CSV table of C-alpha atoms and ligand atoms in Angstrom, one decimal:
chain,number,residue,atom,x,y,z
A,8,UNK,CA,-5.4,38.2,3.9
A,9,UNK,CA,-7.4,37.3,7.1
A,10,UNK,CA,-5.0,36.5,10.3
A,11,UNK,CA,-7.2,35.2,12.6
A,12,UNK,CA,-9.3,32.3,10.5
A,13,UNK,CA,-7.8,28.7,12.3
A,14,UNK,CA,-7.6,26.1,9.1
A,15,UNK,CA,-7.9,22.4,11.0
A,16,UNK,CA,-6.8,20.1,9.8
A,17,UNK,CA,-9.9,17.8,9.4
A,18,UNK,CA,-13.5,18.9,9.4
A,19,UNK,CA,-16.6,16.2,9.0
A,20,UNK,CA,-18.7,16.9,6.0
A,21,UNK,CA,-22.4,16.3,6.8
A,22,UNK,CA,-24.7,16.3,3.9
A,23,UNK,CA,-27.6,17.7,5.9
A,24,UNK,CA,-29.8,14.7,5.4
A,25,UNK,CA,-28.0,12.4,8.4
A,26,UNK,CA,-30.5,13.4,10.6
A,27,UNK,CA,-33.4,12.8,8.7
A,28,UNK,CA,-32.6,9.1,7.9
A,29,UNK,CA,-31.7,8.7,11.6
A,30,UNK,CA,-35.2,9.6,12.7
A,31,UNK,CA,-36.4,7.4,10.2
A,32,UNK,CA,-34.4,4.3,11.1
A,33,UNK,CA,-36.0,5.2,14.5
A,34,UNK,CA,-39.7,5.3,13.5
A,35,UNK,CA,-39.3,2.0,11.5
A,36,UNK,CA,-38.6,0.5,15.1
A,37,UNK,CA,-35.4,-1.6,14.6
A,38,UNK,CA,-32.4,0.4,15.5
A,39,UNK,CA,-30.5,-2.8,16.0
A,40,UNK,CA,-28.1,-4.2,12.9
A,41,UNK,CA,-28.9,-5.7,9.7
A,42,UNK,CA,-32.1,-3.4,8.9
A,43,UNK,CA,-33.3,-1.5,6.0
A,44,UNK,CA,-30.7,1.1,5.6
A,45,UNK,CA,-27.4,-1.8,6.3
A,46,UNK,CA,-29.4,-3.3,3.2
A,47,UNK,CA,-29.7,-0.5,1.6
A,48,UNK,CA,-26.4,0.9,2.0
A,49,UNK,CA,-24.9,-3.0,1.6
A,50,UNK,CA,-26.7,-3.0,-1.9
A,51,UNK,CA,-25.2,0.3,-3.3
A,52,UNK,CA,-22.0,-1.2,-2.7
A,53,UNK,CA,-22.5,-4.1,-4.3
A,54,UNK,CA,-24.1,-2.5,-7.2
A,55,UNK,CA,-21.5,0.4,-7.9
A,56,UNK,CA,-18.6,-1.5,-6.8
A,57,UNK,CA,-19.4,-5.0,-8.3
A,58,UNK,CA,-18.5,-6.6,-4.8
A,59,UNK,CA,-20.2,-10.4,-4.7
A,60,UNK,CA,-20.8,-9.2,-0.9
A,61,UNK,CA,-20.9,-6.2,1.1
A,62,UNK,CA,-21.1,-6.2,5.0
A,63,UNK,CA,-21.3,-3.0,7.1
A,64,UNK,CA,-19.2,-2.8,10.3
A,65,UNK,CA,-18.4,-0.9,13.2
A,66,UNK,CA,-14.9,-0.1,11.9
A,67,UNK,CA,-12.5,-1.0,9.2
A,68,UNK,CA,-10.6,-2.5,12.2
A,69,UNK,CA,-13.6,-5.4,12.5
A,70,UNK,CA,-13.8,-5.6,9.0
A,71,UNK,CA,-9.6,-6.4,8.7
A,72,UNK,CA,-10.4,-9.1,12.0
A,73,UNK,CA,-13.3,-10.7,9.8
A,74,UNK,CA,-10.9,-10.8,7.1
A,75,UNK,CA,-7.9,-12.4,9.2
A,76,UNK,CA,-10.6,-15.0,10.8
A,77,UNK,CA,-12.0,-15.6,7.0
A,78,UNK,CA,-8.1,-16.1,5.7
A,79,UNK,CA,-8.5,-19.0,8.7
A,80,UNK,CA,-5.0,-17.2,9.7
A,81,UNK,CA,-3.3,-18.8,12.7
A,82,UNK,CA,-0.3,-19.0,14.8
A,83,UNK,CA,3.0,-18.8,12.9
A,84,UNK,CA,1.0,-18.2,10.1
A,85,UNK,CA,2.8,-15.1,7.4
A,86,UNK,CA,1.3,-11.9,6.5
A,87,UNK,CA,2.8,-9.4,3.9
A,88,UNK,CA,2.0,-6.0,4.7
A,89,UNK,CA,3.5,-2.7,4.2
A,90,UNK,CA,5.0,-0.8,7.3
A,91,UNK,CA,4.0,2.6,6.3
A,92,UNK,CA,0.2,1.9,7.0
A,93,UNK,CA,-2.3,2.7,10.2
A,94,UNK,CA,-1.8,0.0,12.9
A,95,UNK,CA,-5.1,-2.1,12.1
A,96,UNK,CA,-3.4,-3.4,9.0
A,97,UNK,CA,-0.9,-5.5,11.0
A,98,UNK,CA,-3.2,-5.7,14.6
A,99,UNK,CA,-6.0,-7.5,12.9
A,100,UNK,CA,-3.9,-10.4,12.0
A,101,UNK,CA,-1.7,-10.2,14.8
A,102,UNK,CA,-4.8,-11.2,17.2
A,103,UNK,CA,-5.0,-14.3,15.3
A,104,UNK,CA,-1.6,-14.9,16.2
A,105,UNK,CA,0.2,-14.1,12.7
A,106,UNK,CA,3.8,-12.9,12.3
A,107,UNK,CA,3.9,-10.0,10.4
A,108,UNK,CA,6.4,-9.3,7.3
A,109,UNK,CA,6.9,-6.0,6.8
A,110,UNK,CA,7.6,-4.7,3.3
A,111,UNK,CA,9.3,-1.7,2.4
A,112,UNK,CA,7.8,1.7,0.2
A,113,UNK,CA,8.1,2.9,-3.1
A,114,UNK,CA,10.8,5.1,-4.4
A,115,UNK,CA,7.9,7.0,-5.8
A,116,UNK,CA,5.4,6.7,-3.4
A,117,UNK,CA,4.1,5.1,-0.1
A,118,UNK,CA,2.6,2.0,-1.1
A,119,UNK,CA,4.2,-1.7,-0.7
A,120,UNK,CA,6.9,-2.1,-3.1
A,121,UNK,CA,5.6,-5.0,-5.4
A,122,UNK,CA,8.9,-6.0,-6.3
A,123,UNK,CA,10.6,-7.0,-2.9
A,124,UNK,CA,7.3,-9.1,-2.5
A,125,UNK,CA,8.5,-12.6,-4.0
A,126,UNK,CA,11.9,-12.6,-1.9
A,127,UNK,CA,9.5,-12.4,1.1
A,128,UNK,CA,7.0,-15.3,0.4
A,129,UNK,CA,7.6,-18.4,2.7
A,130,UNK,CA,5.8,-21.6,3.2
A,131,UNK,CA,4.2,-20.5,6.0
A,132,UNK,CA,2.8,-17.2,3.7
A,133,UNK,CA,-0.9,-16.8,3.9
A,134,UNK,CA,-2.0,-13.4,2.9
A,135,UNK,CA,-0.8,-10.1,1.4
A,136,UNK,CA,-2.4,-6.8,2.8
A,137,UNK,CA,-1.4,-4.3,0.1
A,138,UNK,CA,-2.4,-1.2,1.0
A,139,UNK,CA,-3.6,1.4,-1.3
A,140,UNK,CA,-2.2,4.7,0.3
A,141,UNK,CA,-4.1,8.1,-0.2
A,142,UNK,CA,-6.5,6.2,-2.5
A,143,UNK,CA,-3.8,5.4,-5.0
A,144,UNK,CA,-4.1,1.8,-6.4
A,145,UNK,CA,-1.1,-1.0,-5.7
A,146,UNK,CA,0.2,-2.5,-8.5
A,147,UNK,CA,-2.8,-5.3,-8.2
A,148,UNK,CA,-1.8,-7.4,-11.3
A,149,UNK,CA,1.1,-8.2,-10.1
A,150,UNK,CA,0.1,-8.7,-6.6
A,151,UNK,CA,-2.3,-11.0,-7.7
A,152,UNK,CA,-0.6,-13.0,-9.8
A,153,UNK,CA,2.3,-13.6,-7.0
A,154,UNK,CA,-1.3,-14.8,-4.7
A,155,UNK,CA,-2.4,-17.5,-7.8
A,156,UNK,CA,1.7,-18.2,-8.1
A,157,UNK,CA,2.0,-19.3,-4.2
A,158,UNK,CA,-1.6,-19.7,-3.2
A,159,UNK,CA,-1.6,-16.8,-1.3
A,160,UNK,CA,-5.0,-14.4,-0.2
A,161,UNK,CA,-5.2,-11.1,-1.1
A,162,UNK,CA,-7.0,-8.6,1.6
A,163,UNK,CA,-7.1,-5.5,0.3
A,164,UNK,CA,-6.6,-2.7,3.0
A,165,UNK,CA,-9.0,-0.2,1.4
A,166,UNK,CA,-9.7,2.1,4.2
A,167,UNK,CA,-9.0,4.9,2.3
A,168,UNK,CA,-9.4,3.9,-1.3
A,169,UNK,CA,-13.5,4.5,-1.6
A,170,UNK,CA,-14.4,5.2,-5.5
A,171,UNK,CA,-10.9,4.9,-6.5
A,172,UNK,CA,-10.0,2.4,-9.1
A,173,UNK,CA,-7.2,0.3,-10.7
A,174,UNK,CA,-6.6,0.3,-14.7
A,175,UNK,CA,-5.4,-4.1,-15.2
A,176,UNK,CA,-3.4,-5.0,-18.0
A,177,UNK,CA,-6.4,-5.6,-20.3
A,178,UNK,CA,-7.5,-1.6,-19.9
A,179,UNK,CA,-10.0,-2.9,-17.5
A,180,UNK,CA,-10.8,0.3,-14.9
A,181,UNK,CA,-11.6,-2.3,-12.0
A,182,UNK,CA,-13.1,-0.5,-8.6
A,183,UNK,CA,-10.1,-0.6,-5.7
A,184,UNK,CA,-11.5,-3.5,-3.2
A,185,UNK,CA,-13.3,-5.6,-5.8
A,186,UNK,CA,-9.8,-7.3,-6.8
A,187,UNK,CA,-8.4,-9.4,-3.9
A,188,UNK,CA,-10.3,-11.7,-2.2
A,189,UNK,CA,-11.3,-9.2,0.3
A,190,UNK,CA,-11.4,-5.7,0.8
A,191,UNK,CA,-12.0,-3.6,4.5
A,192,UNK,CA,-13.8,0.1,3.9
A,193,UNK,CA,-13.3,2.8,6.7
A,194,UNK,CA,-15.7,5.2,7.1
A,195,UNK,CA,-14.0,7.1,10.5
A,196,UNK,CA,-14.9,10.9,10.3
A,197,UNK,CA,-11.3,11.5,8.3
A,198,UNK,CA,-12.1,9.5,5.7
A,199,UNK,CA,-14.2,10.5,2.3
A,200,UNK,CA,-17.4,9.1,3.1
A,201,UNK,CA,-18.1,9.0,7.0
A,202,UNK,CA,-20.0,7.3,9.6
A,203,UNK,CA,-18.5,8.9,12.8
A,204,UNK,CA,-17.0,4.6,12.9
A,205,UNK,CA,-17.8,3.0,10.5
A,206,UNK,CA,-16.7,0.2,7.4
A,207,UNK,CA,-17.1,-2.7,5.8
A,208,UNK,CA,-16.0,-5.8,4.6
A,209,UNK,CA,-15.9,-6.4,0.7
A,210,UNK,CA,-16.1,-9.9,-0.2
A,211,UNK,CA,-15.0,-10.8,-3.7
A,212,UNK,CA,-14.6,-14.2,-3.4
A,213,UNK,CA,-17.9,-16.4,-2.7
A,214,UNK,CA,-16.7,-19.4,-0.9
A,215,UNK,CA,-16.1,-16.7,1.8
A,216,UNK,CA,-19.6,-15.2,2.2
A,217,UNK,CA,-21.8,-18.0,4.0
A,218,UNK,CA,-19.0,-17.7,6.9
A,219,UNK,CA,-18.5,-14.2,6.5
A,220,UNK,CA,-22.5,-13.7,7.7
A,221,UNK,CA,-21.8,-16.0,10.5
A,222,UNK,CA,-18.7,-14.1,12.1
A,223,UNK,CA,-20.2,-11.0,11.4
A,224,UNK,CA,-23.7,-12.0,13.6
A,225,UNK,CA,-21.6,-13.7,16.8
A,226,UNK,CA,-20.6,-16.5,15.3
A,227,UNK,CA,-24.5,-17.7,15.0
A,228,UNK,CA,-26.7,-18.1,11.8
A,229,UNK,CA,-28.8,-15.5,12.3
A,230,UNK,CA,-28.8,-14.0,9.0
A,231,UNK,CA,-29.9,-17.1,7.5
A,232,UNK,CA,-32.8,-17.5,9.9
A,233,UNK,CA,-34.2,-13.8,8.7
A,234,UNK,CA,-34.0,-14.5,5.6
A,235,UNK,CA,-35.9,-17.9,6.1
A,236,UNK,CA,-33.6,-20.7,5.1
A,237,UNK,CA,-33.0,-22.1,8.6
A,238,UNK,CA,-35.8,-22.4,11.0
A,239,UNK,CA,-33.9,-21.5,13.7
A,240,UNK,CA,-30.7,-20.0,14.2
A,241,UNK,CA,-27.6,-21.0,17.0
A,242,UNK,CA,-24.4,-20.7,17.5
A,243,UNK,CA,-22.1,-22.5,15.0
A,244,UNK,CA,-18.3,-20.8,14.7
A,245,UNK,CA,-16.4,-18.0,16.2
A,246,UNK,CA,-17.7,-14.3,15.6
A,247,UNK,CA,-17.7,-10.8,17.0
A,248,UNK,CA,-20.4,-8.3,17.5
A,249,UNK,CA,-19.5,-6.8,14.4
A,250,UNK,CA,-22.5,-4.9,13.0
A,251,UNK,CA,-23.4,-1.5,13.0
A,252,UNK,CA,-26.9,0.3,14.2
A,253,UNK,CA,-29.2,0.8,11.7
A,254,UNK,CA,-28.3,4.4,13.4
A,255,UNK,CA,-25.1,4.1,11.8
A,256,UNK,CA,-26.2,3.0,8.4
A,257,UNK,CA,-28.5,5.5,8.3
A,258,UNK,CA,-26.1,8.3,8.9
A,259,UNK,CA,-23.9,6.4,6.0
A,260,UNK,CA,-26.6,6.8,3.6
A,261,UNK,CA,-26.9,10.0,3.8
A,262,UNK,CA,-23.3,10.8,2.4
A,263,UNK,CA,-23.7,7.7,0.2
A,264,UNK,CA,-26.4,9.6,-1.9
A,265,UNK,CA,-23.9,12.6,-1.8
A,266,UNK,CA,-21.2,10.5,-2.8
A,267,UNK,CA,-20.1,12.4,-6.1
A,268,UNK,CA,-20.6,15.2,-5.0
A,269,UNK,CA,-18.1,14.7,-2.3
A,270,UNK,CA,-16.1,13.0,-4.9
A,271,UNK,CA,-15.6,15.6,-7.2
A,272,UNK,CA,-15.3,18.4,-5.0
A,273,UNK,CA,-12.5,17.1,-2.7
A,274,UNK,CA,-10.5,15.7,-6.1
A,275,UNK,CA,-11.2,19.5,-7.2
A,276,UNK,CA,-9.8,20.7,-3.7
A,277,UNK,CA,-6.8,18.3,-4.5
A,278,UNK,CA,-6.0,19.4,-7.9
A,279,UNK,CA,-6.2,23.6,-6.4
A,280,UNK,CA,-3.3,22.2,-4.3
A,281,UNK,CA,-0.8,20.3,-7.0
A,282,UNK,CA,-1.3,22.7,-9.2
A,283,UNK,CA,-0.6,25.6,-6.6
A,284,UNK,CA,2.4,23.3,-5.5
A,285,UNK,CA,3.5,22.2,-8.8
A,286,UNK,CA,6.4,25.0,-9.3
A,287,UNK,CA,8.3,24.0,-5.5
A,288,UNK,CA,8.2,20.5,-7.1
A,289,UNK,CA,9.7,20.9,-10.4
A,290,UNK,CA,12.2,22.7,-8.5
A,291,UNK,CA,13.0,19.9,-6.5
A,292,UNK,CA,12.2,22.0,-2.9
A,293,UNK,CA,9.4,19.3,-2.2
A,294,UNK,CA,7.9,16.2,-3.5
A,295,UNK,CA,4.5,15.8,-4.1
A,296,UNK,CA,2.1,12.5,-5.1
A,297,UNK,CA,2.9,10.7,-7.8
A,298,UNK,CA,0.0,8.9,-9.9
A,299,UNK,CA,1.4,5.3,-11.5
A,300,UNK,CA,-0.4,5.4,-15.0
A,301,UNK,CA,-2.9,2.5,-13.7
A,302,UNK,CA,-4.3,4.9,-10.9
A,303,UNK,CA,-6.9,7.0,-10.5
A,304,UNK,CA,-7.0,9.5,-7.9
A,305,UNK,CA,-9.7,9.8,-5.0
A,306,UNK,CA,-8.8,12.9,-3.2
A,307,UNK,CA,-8.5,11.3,-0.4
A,308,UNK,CA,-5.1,12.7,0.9
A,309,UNK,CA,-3.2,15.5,0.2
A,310,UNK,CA,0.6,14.8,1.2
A,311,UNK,CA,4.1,16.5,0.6
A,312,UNK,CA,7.5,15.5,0.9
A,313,UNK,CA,9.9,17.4,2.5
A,314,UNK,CA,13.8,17.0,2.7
A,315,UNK,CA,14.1,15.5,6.5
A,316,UNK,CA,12.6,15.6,9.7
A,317,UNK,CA,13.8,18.8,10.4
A,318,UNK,CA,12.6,21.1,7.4
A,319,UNK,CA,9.2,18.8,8.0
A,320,UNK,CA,9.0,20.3,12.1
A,321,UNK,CA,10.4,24.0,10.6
A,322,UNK,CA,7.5,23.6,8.2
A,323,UNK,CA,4.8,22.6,10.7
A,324,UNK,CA,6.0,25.0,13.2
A,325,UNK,CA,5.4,28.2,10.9
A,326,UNK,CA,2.1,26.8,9.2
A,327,UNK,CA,0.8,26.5,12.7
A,328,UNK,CA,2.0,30.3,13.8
A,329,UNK,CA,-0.6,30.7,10.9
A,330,UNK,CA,-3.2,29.1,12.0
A,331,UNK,CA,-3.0,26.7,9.8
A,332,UNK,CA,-2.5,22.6,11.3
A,333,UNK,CA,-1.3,20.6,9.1
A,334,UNK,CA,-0.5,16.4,10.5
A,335,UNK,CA,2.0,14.0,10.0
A,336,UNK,CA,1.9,9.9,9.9
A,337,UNK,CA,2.4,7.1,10.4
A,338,UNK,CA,5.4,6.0,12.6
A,339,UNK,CA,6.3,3.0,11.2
A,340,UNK,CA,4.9,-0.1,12.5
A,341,UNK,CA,8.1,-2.1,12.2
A,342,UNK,CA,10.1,-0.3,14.3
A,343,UNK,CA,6.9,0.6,16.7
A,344,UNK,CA,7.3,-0.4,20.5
A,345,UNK,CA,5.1,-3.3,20.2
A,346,UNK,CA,6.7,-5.1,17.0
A,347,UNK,CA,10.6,-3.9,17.2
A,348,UNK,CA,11.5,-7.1,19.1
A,349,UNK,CA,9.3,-9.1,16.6
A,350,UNK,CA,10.4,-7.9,13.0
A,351,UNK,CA,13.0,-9.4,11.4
A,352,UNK,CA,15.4,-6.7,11.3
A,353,UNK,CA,15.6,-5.4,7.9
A,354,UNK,CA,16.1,-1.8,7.6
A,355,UNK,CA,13.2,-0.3,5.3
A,356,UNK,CA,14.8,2.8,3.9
A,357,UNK,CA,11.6,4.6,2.5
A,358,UNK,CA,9.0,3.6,4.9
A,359,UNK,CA,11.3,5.6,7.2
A,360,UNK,CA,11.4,7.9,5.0
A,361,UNK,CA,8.1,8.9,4.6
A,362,UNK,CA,7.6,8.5,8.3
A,363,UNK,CA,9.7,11.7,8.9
A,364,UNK,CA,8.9,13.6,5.5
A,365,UNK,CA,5.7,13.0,4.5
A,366,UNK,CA,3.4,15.9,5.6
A,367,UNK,CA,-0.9,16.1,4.8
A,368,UNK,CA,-2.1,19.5,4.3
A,369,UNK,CA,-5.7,20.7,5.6
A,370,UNK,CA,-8.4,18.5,3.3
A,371,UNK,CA,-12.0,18.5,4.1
A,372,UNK,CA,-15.2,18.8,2.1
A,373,UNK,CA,-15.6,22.9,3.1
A,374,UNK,CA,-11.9,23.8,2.6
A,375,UNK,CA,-12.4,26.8,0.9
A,376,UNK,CA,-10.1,27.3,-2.6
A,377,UNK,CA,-9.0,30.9,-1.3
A,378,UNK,CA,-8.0,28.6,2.1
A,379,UNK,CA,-6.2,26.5,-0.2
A,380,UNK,CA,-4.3,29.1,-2.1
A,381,UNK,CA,-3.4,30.6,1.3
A,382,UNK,CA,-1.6,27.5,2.3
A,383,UNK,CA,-0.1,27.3,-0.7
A,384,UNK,CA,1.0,30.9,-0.3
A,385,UNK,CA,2.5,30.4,3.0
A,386,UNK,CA,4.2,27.3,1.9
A,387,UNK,CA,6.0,29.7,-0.6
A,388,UNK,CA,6.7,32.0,1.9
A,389,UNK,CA,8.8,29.3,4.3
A,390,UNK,CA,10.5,28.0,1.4
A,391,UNK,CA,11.7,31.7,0.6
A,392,UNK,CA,12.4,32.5,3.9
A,393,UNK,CA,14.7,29.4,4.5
A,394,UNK,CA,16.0,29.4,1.0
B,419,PLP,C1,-8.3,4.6,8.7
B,419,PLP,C2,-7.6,3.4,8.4
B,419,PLP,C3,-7.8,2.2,9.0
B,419,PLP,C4,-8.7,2.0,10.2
B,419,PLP,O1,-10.1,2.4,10.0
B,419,PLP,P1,-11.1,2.4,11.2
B,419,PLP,O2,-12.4,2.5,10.5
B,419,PLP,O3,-10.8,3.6,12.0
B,419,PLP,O4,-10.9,1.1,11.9
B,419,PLP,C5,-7.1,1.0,8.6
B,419,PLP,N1,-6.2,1.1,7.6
B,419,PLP,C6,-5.9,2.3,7.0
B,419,PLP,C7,-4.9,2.3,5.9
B,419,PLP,C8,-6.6,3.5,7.4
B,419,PLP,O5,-6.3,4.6,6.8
């Protein structure tokens, strides 16, 4: 076995073609947003995913603040969101002046418990964020029907839920962000399909898009103007810069024409893993990612879950004396320095949880299967060692 080889923990996948496009986005002279490859990429989107509207933006960040601007959200206004998530979830509506309800974790796995939803609805509710964690779909039916039960607006926080999908109650397979009213895409160089930074806003329902085009071009009606239905465009609501280069889109198509290819081999990359893993699990030593029956799986995440925080630190500290980095996440946002003061006080037993357990393993495009089995090997070895 090779000692020396390093195993990062992340590694960006480039399809060889980003490059290319780039120089071509150049020579068609308009590097600015909004150009042939935004429409381009925009339209695969649309067309794969059944989204009513794609819009490309600099981050899944600005995507969330379209979202929380779209949702109208405002001061004292309630959002439901899970704790366990990346800080954007809760920041984006925060800036809008929201207070944030925290929900707890599954038992089973990371995403928002659907049941403890209801007893946190309010009159001042506006939106639930559910989050779909590692790619893995929320129970959507029965988020959505709480949002048509109180009125409520469901963004979807797909960051890292590209080509994933959710099986509904009729056997429908239904493409993860084409459910709520909204969905926000990351494509940050850790996630499946990259853009250095990158996303985009899904919009599902329509009465949202006209605005949507607005916010997203500085608050003017630019986009209209281009396409010839004003004849002349100003400045008509609140906005952001928050459109992408053409440089970035072009890069973004690139992978986008890869995109099963990177599909299938980072779920292939995934399955090398649970299956190497599977025999610690049955044995109770770790847990591993558990698939609801309406889920499909991504690949976007590869996660395991240790006993506590110390066996986690035990584990990191011998992967790394192989070379091998392995990362932890996310500290969770309720009892974070900025929101302690602000949350409510309920204790949220698994979101804590999987803030000091939960433990991703190397996944990138190139991750080699013998790589793999080596981690898995030395993930043997600790648990014999500290039997
Ligand atoms: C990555 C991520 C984000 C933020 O994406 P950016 O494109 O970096 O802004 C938001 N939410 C979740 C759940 C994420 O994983």
């Amino acid at each position: 076995m090779e000692k020396d080889i390093i195993i990062p923990f992340n590694k960006p996948f480039l399809t060889g073609k980003e490059t290319h496009y780039i120089h071509e986005a150049i020579k068609l002279g308009k590097i600015s947003g909004n150009g042939y490859f935004t429409k381009k990429c925009q339209h695969f989107f649309e067309e794969r995913y059944s989204f009513k509207k794609a819009l490309l933006t600099t981050s899944c960040t600005d995507a969330l603040e379209m979202a929380a601007i779209l949702a109208n959200i405002k001061a004292g206004d309630e959002v439901i969101i899970p704790s366990y998530t990346f800080v954007s979830t809760a920041l984006a509506f925060v800036r809008q002046g929201a207070k944030i309800i925290f929900t707890d974790s599954n038992k089973d796995h990371p995403n928002m418990d659907v049941n403890l939803i209801e007893t946190l609805i309010t009159p001042a509710t506006k939106v639930i964020v559910p989050v779909h964690y590692a790619g893995i779909a929320c129970d959507m039916d029965a988020i959505m029907e709480l949002a048509k039960k109180y009125n409520l607006l469901v963004i979807e926080d797909a960051a890292q839920a590209i080509d994933s999908y959710y099986m509904n109650k009729q056997g429908k397979k239904l493409p993860l962000g084409s459910i709520g009213h909204m969905a926000a895409f990351s494509f940050h160089e850790t996630k499946n399909i990259i853009a250095g930074e990158g996303g985009m806003l899904a919009i599902n329902d329509k009465q949202f898009i006209d605005r949507a085009e607005v916010i997203w071009e500085k608050g003017t009606n630019r986009t209209k103007f281009f396409r010839g239905e004003v004849d002349k465009y100003g400045w008509i609501d609140i906005g952001s810069s928050f459109l992408p280069s053409e440089v970035t889109a072009a890069f973004l198509w690139a992978q986008l024409e890869n995109l099963d290819l990177i599909q299938n081999k980072r779920i292939k990359i995934w399955n090398t893993y649970f299956y190497g893993l599977k025999d610690l699990s049955d044995q109770n030593i770790i847990g591993l990612s558990y698939m609801p029956q309406y889920a499909t799986n991504n690949g976007h995440i590869f996660y395991i879950i240790l006993k506590n925080i110390q066996v986690r630190e035990a584990l990191i500290a011998f992967l790394k004396s192989k070379q091998i980095l392995p990362v932890f996440h996310y500290l969770s946002l309720h009892s974070s320095p900025f929101y302690k003061d602000k949350h409510d006080g309920r204790v949220l037993t698994q979101t804590d949880r999987y803030s000091d357990c939960l433990l991703r393993l190397p996944f990138y495009y190139d991750l080699q299967e013998n790589e793999v089995n080596q981690i898995v090997f030395y993930i043997h070895e600790f648990f014999n060692i500290n039997k």
